[in-house]
One Martini backbone bead per residue (centre of mass of N, CA, C, O) as a GRO file, in nm:
protein
  139
    1UNK     BB    1   5.151  -0.559   1.648
    2UNK     BB    2   4.814  -0.686   1.739
    3UNK     BB    3   4.758  -0.769   1.435
    4UNK     BB    4   4.609  -0.779   1.150
    5UNK     BB    5   4.578  -0.604   0.832
    6UNK     BB    6   4.268  -0.543   0.798
    7UNK     BB    7   4.021  -0.436   0.543
    8UNK     BB    8   3.790  -0.667   0.504
    9UNK     BB    9   3.549  -0.815   0.324
   10UNK     BB   10   3.585  -1.044   0.071
   11UNK     BB   11   3.416  -1.318   0.150
   12UNK     BB   12   3.140  -1.547   0.116
   13UNK     BB   13   2.991  -1.872   0.197
   14UNK     BB   14   2.714  -2.045   0.047
   15UNK     BB   15   2.521  -2.309   0.108
   16UNK     BB   16   2.307  -2.466  -0.141
   17UNK     BB   17   2.012  -2.607  -0.280
   18UNK     BB   18   1.899  -2.361  -0.483
   19UNK     BB   19   2.057  -2.192  -0.718
   20UNK     BB   20   1.842  -2.044  -0.890
   21UNK     BB   21   1.697  -1.904  -0.652
   22UNK     BB   22   1.952  -1.756  -0.544
   23UNK     BB   23   2.016  -1.598  -0.801
   24UNK     BB   24   1.750  -1.446  -0.820
   25UNK     BB   25   1.798  -1.293  -0.557
   26UNK     BB   26   2.097  -1.172  -0.575
   27UNK     BB   27   2.050  -1.055  -0.865
   28UNK     BB   28   1.740  -0.966  -0.900
   29UNK     BB   29   1.710  -0.817  -0.613
   30UNK     BB   30   2.005  -0.709  -0.500
   31UNK     BB   31   2.230  -0.673  -0.757
   32UNK     BB   32   2.412  -0.875  -0.830
   33UNK     BB   33   2.693  -1.019  -0.998
   34UNK     BB   34   2.835  -1.230  -1.218
   35UNK     BB   35   3.177  -1.315  -1.214
   36UNK     BB   36   3.192  -1.643  -1.161
   37UNK     BB   37   3.221  -1.977  -1.299
   38UNK     BB   38   3.245  -2.331  -1.152
   39UNK     BB   39   3.076  -2.603  -1.231
   40UNK     BB   40   3.279  -2.845  -1.182
   41UNK     BB   41   3.275  -2.759  -0.850
   42UNK     BB   42   3.049  -2.567  -0.747
   43UNK     BB   43   3.069  -2.231  -0.841
   44UNK     BB   44   2.940  -1.900  -0.755
   45UNK     BB   45   3.038  -1.564  -0.819
   46UNK     BB   46   2.947  -1.265  -0.651
   47UNK     BB   47   2.901  -0.926  -0.682
   48UNK     BB   48   2.943  -0.697  -0.381
   49UNK     BB   49   3.108  -0.471  -0.464
   50UNK     BB   50   3.407  -0.545  -0.292
   51UNK     BB   51   3.262  -0.819  -0.274
   52UNK     BB   52   3.187  -1.169  -0.220
   53UNK     BB   53   2.943  -1.422  -0.318
   54UNK     BB   54   2.937  -1.760  -0.256
   55UNK     BB   55   2.792  -2.031  -0.438
   56UNK     BB   56   2.726  -2.370  -0.300
   57UNK     BB   57   2.623  -2.655  -0.391
   58UNK     BB   58   2.557  -2.941  -0.199
   59UNK     BB   59   2.583  -3.139  -0.475
   60UNK     BB   60   2.867  -3.062  -0.512
   61UNK     BB   61   3.194  -3.090  -0.476
   62UNK     BB   62   3.214  -2.875  -0.247
   63UNK     BB   63   2.940  -2.921  -0.091
   64UNK     BB   64   2.991  -3.219   0.011
   65UNK     BB   65   3.216  -3.129   0.227
   66UNK     BB   66   2.983  -2.988   0.439
   67UNK     BB   67   2.745  -3.172   0.444
   68UNK     BB   68   2.471  -3.078   0.545
   69UNK     BB   69   2.217  -2.895   0.481
   70UNK     BB   70   2.064  -2.624   0.524
   71UNK     BB   71   1.818  -2.565   0.796
   72UNK     BB   72   1.618  -2.598   1.067
   73UNK     BB   73   1.873  -2.730   1.235
   74UNK     BB   74   2.062  -2.528   1.058
   75UNK     BB   75   2.318  -2.292   0.983
   76UNK     BB   76   2.584  -2.123   0.841
   77UNK     BB   77   2.471  -1.855   0.984
   78UNK     BB   78   2.335  -1.581   1.107
   79UNK     BB   79   2.466  -1.325   0.937
   80UNK     BB   80   2.479  -1.072   0.680
   81UNK     BB   81   2.625  -0.761   0.549
   82UNK     BB   82   2.501  -0.500   0.337
   83UNK     BB   83   2.600  -0.215   0.191
   84UNK     BB   84   2.394   0.087   0.151
   85UNK     BB   85   2.407   0.340  -0.121
   86UNK     BB   86   2.156   0.468  -0.076
   87UNK     BB   87   1.933   0.494   0.215
   88UNK     BB   88   1.595   0.410   0.133
   89UNK     BB   89   1.352   0.259   0.291
   90UNK     BB   90   1.110   0.285   0.096
   91UNK     BB   91   1.255   0.184  -0.159
   92UNK     BB   92   1.349  -0.086  -0.049
   93UNK     BB   93   1.070  -0.199   0.030
   94UNK     BB   94   0.941  -0.181  -0.250
   95UNK     BB   95   1.141  -0.365  -0.392
   96UNK     BB   96   1.100  -0.616  -0.217
   97UNK     BB   97   0.790  -0.641  -0.252
   98UNK     BB   98   0.803  -0.678  -0.568
   99UNK     BB   99   0.965  -0.968  -0.485
  100UNK     BB  100   0.835  -1.098  -0.215
  101UNK     BB  101   0.993  -0.947   0.026
  102UNK     BB  102   1.038  -0.960   0.358
  103UNK     BB  103   1.078  -0.708   0.614
  104UNK     BB  104   1.191  -0.569   0.867
  105UNK     BB  105   1.261  -0.331   1.061
  106UNK     BB  106   1.377  -0.015   1.074
  107UNK     BB  107   1.699   0.027   1.227
  108UNK     BB  108   1.934   0.115   1.455
  109UNK     BB  109   2.276   0.013   1.391
  110UNK     BB  110   2.576  -0.138   1.445
  111UNK     BB  111   2.880  -0.099   1.254
  112UNK     BB  112   3.176  -0.053   1.093
  113UNK     BB  113   3.086   0.276   1.063
  114UNK     BB  114   2.843   0.263   1.260
  115UNK     BB  115   2.560   0.421   1.314
  116UNK     BB  116   2.263   0.283   1.144
  117UNK     BB  117   2.058   0.183   0.913
  118UNK     BB  118   1.844  -0.120   0.911
  119UNK     BB  119   1.765  -0.443   0.752
  120UNK     BB  120   1.591  -0.748   0.766
  121UNK     BB  121   1.629  -1.059   0.579
  122UNK     BB  122   1.546  -1.336   0.365
  123UNK     BB  123   1.636  -1.580   0.188
  124UNK     BB  124   1.521  -1.867   0.027
  125UNK     BB  125   1.710  -2.040   0.266
  126UNK     BB  126   1.724  -1.850   0.549
  127UNK     BB  127   1.923  -1.638   0.519
  128UNK     BB  128   2.047  -1.364   0.682
  129UNK     BB  129   1.999  -1.022   0.575
  130UNK     BB  130   2.171  -0.717   0.591
  131UNK     BB  131   2.078  -0.379   0.538
  132UNK     BB  132   2.312  -0.100   0.528
  133UNK     BB  133   2.367   0.214   0.618
  134UNK     BB  134   2.489   0.500   0.692
  135UNK     BB  135   2.619   0.686   0.910
  136UNK     BB  136   2.368   0.896   1.064
  137UNK     BB  137   2.129   0.796   0.950
  138UNK     BB  138   1.797   0.765   0.925
  139UNK     BB  139   1.561   0.509   1.018
   0.00000   0.00000   0.00000
């Protein structure tokens, strides 16, 4: 074996300043569901297909362990990608626009399954989210 038998992304953790605003975006706009809350430690876990997105308020027990909040001087990460199928760029753009979310151009980009269409947008706290369609689909 040359490495570990990795299956895919299990979860990612975003440290957040405004939990309500982030929940409105990830649940109300992108369609995640709340899987579990542990308010006593400051953790909300959202279901995104087979993966989880954990939101950790920076002023909570877990969040305080991470130092300064993400902001103009630095971010938690460059971006993360959510796989979308079916990927209909016009429908996705209309949905995002209806929620006041601006998206970049739809372009063909390489991802875990190969080359396919994707679009970048930002959540309310500036984290970059890529929405990616299936390989071989037209951008």
